[in-house]
Amino acid sequence: MDRILVLDFGGQYNQLIARRVREQHVYAEIRLYSGISLEEIVAAGYKGVIFTGGPNSVYEENSPRFTEKILEAGIPLLGICYGAQLTAFLAGAHVGKAMDSSEYGKTVLRDARGVLFTDVPEESICWMSHTDRIEAPPAGFEITARTDKCPVAAMADDERRIYAVQFHPEVTHTEFGRKIISNFLFEICHCVPDWRMEDFLENMIGRCRRELAGKKVLLALSGGVDSSVTAILLHRAVGDNLTCVFVDHGLLRKKEGDMVEEMFRDRFGLNIIRVNAGERFLEKLSRARKPERKRKIIGREFIRVFEEQAAALGHIDVLAQGTIYPDVVESGKGESAVIKSHHNVGGIPKHMKFKEIVEPLRDLFKDEVREVGRKLGIPEEMVSRQPFPGPGLAVRIIGKITAEKIALLQEADAIFREELEKADLRGQASQYFAVLTDMRSVGVKGDARTYGYVLALRSVTTDDFMTAEWTRLPYELLEKTASRILNEVADVSRVVYDITSKPPGTVEWE
Ligand code: XMP
């Protein structure tokens, strides 16, 4: 299988670059520039290397660099933004501050030519975001595109197969970005597009079957996409040797606990232990008011419950985790073994003795995990679920948490979700839910004055959850939802819609 190395210099779109490569069925790995040597790159046999963007200027003293020997290593190279400037710098060019000529946003790319721009028009739109620029190409390079403000928007050294683009081909605003990346992969690196999800899945199931043969495996199942896909995949590999512990902390959405149990036990035949710990969590949370306190209590109690279950089960060899690629990259670990010996795992205390950890999804992006889920026959409503925070409704009930408030919020939230899904607006809304404020307000029902809660509806539209827009939901939908909640849920006297984007707001209220 051909592989591309994405060498990370700290740019915000780095994971996107790897995804764009994988979309074209070539496997891409991200490694921090300081975490891999040229010798390792050569030994690993990568078909090509991509230098990513980054926030630095190559002239800063401590700016991230890589050895210039990579230019002579015979491996095709594509530098993007900071990576382009670094390529030019390593090759001996002058890179300058584009004082009056920094560019940000959609820009017209002109006079595009050469192999990297095969089947790309001479003029098209690209996405720029830079202050430095390459003033003149270094020896051996020729200019292959420009913009009005940037004399070297792209350059190429066909002999050494080194290419650089000042703009970002990986973002969708660059009209022919996909084609440019495809040209690098297939015209320059001559990759074979054979990375397929089916193969990944077959290989991974086979590998887990071999490496986990005869071992007892334990997984904490939450019902979220990652742990669900991990569960089904491992079940295919080791069958009844997999035990899933599903801790129901009582702060899930309406009927969610039953749905998870039904799906995994009845439909897929998994060995699942459901622990109904709602009362226990509620008691621990009884005095908590602040969000971080709630999160801490829930995290700690979760571990306790899980530990008790593991101890009751007796002998367990392997702990399974639903770690996915962004978790690995963000934690900066980058180790690529799927099964490794246990030293310490986020959230699981050291004294818990598992000889091994297995993380079958650790090479996959979220959308790839969803694809694997579909291939495993997991129903669409499960695979394309919106994210739900670990602490659940605890961070959607402002202030004190009570059983009554949980029940009230579950009802209101279910109505909102039902109406939004009925209106088929899931494509627009990435995450949508209700929030129970701790404020009461006056209303009137029939002839009587009421004094019930103010309930907020929240819906956001986003790709990455790092920034988000409030969803422009139709008034009719909001009206229908509000009217149903006010009629069907006792003790709510007012419904409001949250129109805060992120930033400055966050998705959750707590
Ligand atoms: P915020 O509120 O930080 O949310 O804008 C971004 C995304 O993260 C989810 N979120 C959490 N997930 N534990 C989780 O597992 C948490 O404590 C938590 N807080 C927020 C949130 O639902 C959104 O998708």
PDB file of N, CA, C and O in Angstrom, residues 135-171:
ATOM      1  N   GLU A 135       9.995  35.654  -2.805  1.00  0.00           N
ATOM      2  CA  GLU A 135      10.229  36.787  -3.717  1.00  0.00           C
ATOM      3  C   GLU A 135      10.655  36.307  -5.100  1.00  0.00           C
ATOM      4  O   GLU A 135      10.221  36.831  -6.116  1.00  0.00           O
ATOM      5  N   ALA A 136      11.554  35.314  -5.095  1.00  0.00           N
ATOM      6  CA  ALA A 136      12.042  34.774  -6.371  1.00  0.00           C
ATOM      7  C   ALA A 136      12.377  33.309  -6.159  1.00  0.00           C
ATOM      8  O   ALA A 136      12.807  32.929  -5.068  1.00  0.00           O
ATOM      9  N   PRO A 137      12.158  32.484  -7.150  1.00  0.00           N
ATOM     10  CA  PRO A 137      12.390  31.049  -6.944  1.00  0.00           C
ATOM     11  C   PRO A 137      13.883  30.735  -6.790  1.00  0.00           C
ATOM     12  O   PRO A 137      14.716  31.408  -7.402  1.00  0.00           O
ATOM     13  N   PRO A 138      14.207  29.750  -5.968  1.00  0.00           N
ATOM     14  CA  PRO A 138      15.615  29.357  -5.819  1.00  0.00           C
ATOM     15  C   PRO A 138      16.127  28.654  -7.079  1.00  0.00           C
ATOM     16  O   PRO A 138      15.328  28.293  -7.954  1.00  0.00           O
ATOM     17  N   ALA A 139      17.417  28.435  -7.127  1.00  0.00           N
ATOM     18  CA  ALA A 139      18.027  27.789  -8.298  1.00  0.00           C
ATOM     19  C   ALA A 139      17.378  26.433  -8.553  1.00  0.00           C
ATOM     20  O   ALA A 139      17.122  25.670  -7.612  1.00  0.00           O
ATOM     21  N   GLY A 140      17.100  26.153  -9.805  1.00  0.00           N
ATOM     22  CA  GLY A 140      16.520  24.862 -10.161  1.00  0.00           C
ATOM     23  C   GLY A 140      15.003  24.895 -10.236  1.00  0.00           C
ATOM     24  O   GLY A 140      14.385  23.988 -10.769  1.00  0.00           O
ATOM     25  N   PHE A 141      14.380  25.964  -9.702  1.00  0.00           N
ATOM     26  CA  PHE A 141      12.906  26.058  -9.698  1.00  0.00           C
ATOM     27  C   PHE A 141      12.425  27.057 -10.740  1.00  0.00           C
ATOM     28  O   PHE A 141      13.104  28.047 -11.026  1.00  0.00           O
ATOM     29  N   GLU A 142      11.240  26.798 -11.263  1.00  0.00           N
ATOM     30  CA  GLU A 142      10.608  27.823 -12.094  1.00  0.00           C
ATOM     31  C   GLU A 142       9.237  28.161 -11.523  1.00  0.00           C
ATOM     32  O   GLU A 142       8.610  27.341 -10.838  1.00  0.00           O
ATOM     33  N   ILE A 143       8.813  29.374 -11.824  1.00  0.00           N
ATOM     34  CA  ILE A 143       7.505  29.822 -11.332  1.00  0.00           C
ATOM     35  C   ILE A 143       6.422  29.112 -12.152  1.00  0.00           C
ATOM     36  O   ILE A 143       6.501  29.089 -13.380  1.00  0.00           O
ATOM     37  N   THR A 144       5.415  28.545 -11.457  1.00  0.00           N
ATOM     38  CA  THR A 144       4.362  27.858 -12.212  1.00  0.00           C
ATOM     39  C   THR A 144       2.974  28.459 -11.977  1.00  0.00           C
ATOM     40  O   THR A 144       1.992  27.952 -12.524  1.00  0.00           O
ATOM     41  N   ALA A 145       2.894  29.501 -11.129  1.00  0.00           N
ATOM     42  CA  ALA A 145       1.647  30.261 -10.986  1.00  0.00           C
ATOM     43  C   ALA A 145       1.954  31.532 -10.210  1.00  0.00           C
ATOM     44  O   ALA A 145       2.938  31.591  -9.476  1.00  0.00           O
ATOM     45  N   ARG A 146       1.098  32.551 -10.374  1.00  0.00           N
ATOM     46  CA  ARG A 146       1.279  33.803  -9.624  1.00  0.00           C
ATOM     47  C   ARG A 146      -0.101  34.344  -9.271  1.00  0.00           C
ATOM     48  O   ARG A 146      -1.116  33.895  -9.819  1.00  0.00           O
ATOM     49  N   THR A 147      -0.115  35.308  -8.364  1.00  0.00           N
ATOM     50  CA  THR A 147      -1.340  36.069  -8.125  1.00  0.00           C
ATOM     51  C   THR A 147      -0.947  37.534  -8.291  1.00  0.00           C
ATOM     52  O   THR A 147       0.236  37.841  -8.470  1.00  0.00           O
ATOM     53  N   ASP A 148      -1.918  38.431  -8.177  1.00  0.00           N
ATOM     54  CA  ASP A 148      -1.579  39.847  -8.380  1.00  0.00           C
ATOM     55  C   ASP A 148      -0.570  40.339  -7.342  1.00  0.00           C
ATOM     56  O   ASP A 148       0.209  41.240  -7.601  1.00  0.00           O
ATOM     57  N   LYS A 149      -0.604  39.755  -6.158  1.00  0.00           N
ATOM     58  CA  LYS A 149       0.290  40.230  -5.113  1.00  0.00           C
ATOM     59  C   LYS A 149       1.457  39.298  -4.833  1.00  0.00           C
ATOM     60  O   LYS A 149       2.343  39.625  -4.059  1.00  0.00           O
ATOM     61  N   CYS A 150       1.404  38.127  -5.386  1.00  0.00           N
ATOM     62  CA  CYS A 150       2.389  37.103  -5.025  1.00  0.00           C
ATOM     63  C   CYS A 150       3.094  36.625  -6.304  1.00  0.00           C
ATOM     64  O   CYS A 150       2.489  35.931  -7.127  1.00  0.00           O
ATOM     65  N   PRO A 151       4.359  37.019  -6.476  1.00  0.00           N
ATOM     66  CA  PRO A 151       5.037  36.668  -7.731  1.00  0.00           C
ATOM     67  C   PRO A 151       5.284  35.167  -7.882  1.00  0.00           C
ATOM     68  O   PRO A 151       5.327  34.655  -9.001  1.00  0.00           O
ATOM     69  N   VAL A 152       5.452  34.471  -6.732  1.00  0.00           N
ATOM     70  CA  VAL A 152       5.684  33.021  -6.806  1.00  0.00           C
ATOM     71  C   VAL A 152       4.570  32.320  -6.021  1.00  0.00           C
ATOM     72  O   VAL A 152       4.753  31.885  -4.893  1.00  0.00           O
ATOM     73  N   ALA A 153       3.395  32.215  -6.620  1.00  0.00           N
ATOM     74  CA  ALA A 153       2.290  31.538  -5.932  1.00  0.00           C
ATOM     75  C   ALA A 153       2.483  30.028  -6.002  1.00  0.00           C
ATOM     76  O   ALA A 153       1.949  29.278  -5.195  1.00  0.00           O
ATOM     77  N   ALA A 154       3.254  29.585  -6.995  1.00  0.00           N
ATOM     78  CA  ALA A 154       3.607  28.163  -7.081  1.00  0.00           C
ATOM     79  C   ALA A 154       4.933  28.064  -7.823  1.00  0.00           C
ATOM     80  O   ALA A 154       5.247  28.892  -8.681  1.00  0.00           O
ATOM     81  N   MET A 155       5.740  27.069  -7.453  1.00  0.00           N
ATOM     82  CA  MET A 155       7.006  26.862  -8.157  1.00  0.00           C
ATOM     83  C   MET A 155       7.287  25.364  -8.241  1.00  0.00           C
ATOM     84  O   MET A 155       6.723  24.564  -7.484  1.00  0.00           O
ATOM     85  N   ALA A 156       8.144  24.990  -9.189  1.00  0.00           N
ATOM     86  CA  ALA A 156       8.389  23.565  -9.426  1.00  0.00           C
ATOM     87  C   ALA A 156       9.834  23.320  -9.832  1.00  0.00           C
ATOM     88  O   ALA A 156      10.444  24.130 -10.534  1.00  0.00           O
ATOM     89  N   ASP A 157      10.350  22.214  -9.332  1.00  0.00           N
ATOM     90  CA  ASP A 157      11.626  21.698  -9.834  1.00  0.00           C
ATOM     91  C   ASP A 157      11.321  20.270 -10.295  1.00  0.00           C
ATOM     92  O   ASP A 157      11.313  19.328  -9.494  1.00  0.00           O
ATOM     93  N   ASP A 158      11.014  20.129 -11.596  1.00  0.00           N
ATOM     94  CA  ASP A 158      10.559  18.832 -12.095  1.00  0.00           C
ATOM     95  C   ASP A 158      11.635  17.768 -11.982  1.00  0.00           C
ATOM     96  O   ASP A 158      11.333  16.586 -11.800  1.00  0.00           O
ATOM     97  N   GLU A 159      12.880  18.201 -12.064  1.00  0.00           N
ATOM     98  CA  GLU A 159      13.961  17.209 -12.024  1.00  0.00           C
ATOM     99  C   GLU A 159      14.022  16.501 -10.668  1.00  0.00           C
ATOM    100  O   GLU A 159      14.061  15.285 -10.587  1.00  0.00           O
ATOM    101  N   ARG A 160      13.989  17.313  -9.599  1.00  0.00           N
ATOM    102  CA  ARG A 160      14.019  16.698  -8.254  1.00  0.00           C
ATOM    103  C   ARG A 160      12.608  16.364  -7.747  1.00  0.00           C
ATOM    104  O   ARG A 160      12.443  15.889  -6.637  1.00  0.00           O
ATOM    105  N   ARG A 161      11.606  16.671  -8.530  1.00  0.00           N
ATOM    106  CA  ARG A 161      10.189  16.459  -8.187  1.00  0.00           C
ATOM    107  C   ARG A 161       9.812  17.180  -6.882  1.00  0.00           C
ATOM    108  O   ARG A 161       9.277  16.593  -5.943  1.00  0.00           O
ATOM    109  N   ILE A 162      10.168  18.463  -6.831  1.00  0.00           N
ATOM    110  CA  ILE A 162       9.841  19.276  -5.660  1.00  0.00           C
ATOM    111  C   ILE A 162       8.912  20.407  -6.099  1.00  0.00           C
ATOM    112  O   ILE A 162       9.190  21.125  -7.063  1.00  0.00           O
ATOM    113  N   TYR A 163       7.802  20.541  -5.368  1.00  0.00           N
ATOM    114  CA  TYR A 163       6.752  21.488  -5.762  1.00  0.00           C
ATOM    115  C   TYR A 163       6.339  22.296  -4.534  1.00  0.00           C
ATOM    116  O   TYR A 163       6.445  21.814  -3.398  1.00  0.00           O
ATOM    117  N   ALA A 164       5.892  23.500  -4.782  1.00  0.00           N
ATOM    118  CA  ALA A 164       5.465  24.332  -3.661  1.00  0.00           C
ATOM    119  C   ALA A 164       4.319  25.227  -4.102  1.00  0.00           C
ATOM    120  O   ALA A 164       4.327  25.751  -5.222  1.00  0.00           O
ATOM    121  N   VAL A 165       3.330  25.359  -3.234  1.00  0.00           N
ATOM    122  CA  VAL A 165       2.216  26.277  -3.514  1.00  0.00           C
ATOM    123  C   VAL A 165       1.998  27.176  -2.305  1.00  0.00           C
ATOM    124  O   VAL A 165       1.970  26.697  -1.168  1.00  0.00           O
ATOM    125  N   GLN A 166       1.863  28.461  -2.562  1.00  0.00           N
ATOM    126  CA  GLN A 166       1.668  29.410  -1.469  1.00  0.00           C
ATOM    127  C   GLN A 166       0.238  29.308  -0.912  1.00  0.00           C
ATOM    128  O   GLN A 166      -0.014  29.563   0.250  1.00  0.00           O
ATOM    129  N   PHE A 167      -0.691  28.882  -1.751  1.00  0.00           N
ATOM    130  CA  PHE A 167      -2.100  28.808  -1.336  1.00  0.00           C
ATOM    131  C   PHE A 167      -2.405  27.436  -0.724  1.00  0.00           C
ATOM    132  O   PHE A 167      -1.525  26.577  -0.628  1.00  0.00           O
ATOM    133  N   HIS A 168      -3.654  27.252  -0.312  1.00  0.00           N
ATOM    134  CA  HIS A 168      -4.062  26.008   0.361  1.00  0.00           C
ATOM    135  C   HIS A 168      -4.935  25.145  -0.559  1.00  0.00           C
ATOM    136  O   HIS A 168      -6.145  25.365  -0.623  1.00  0.00           O
ATOM    137  N   PRO A 169      -4.374  24.146  -1.210  1.00  0.00           N
ATOM    138  CA  PRO A 169      -5.196  23.305  -2.086  1.00  0.00           C
ATOM    139  C   PRO A 169      -6.175  22.419  -1.302  1.00  0.00           C
ATOM    140  O   PRO A 169      -7.151  21.933  -1.864  1.00  0.00           O
ATOM    141  N   GLU A 170      -5.913  22.239  -0.017  1.00  0.00           N
ATOM    142  CA  GLU A 170      -6.731  21.302   0.761  1.00  0.00           C
ATOM    143  C   GLU A 170      -8.080  21.883   1.181  1.00  0.00           C
ATOM    144  O   GLU A 170      -8.969  21.143   1.587  1.00  0.00           O
ATOM    145  N   VAL A 171      -8.241  23.214   1.140  1.00  0.00           N
ATOM    146  CA  VAL A 171      -9.533  23.770   1.560  1.00  0.00           C
ATOM    147  C   VAL A 171     -10.458  23.877   0.352  1.00  0.00           C
ATOM    148  O   VAL A 171     -10.008  24.106  -0.768  1.00  0.00           O
TER     149      VAL A 171
END
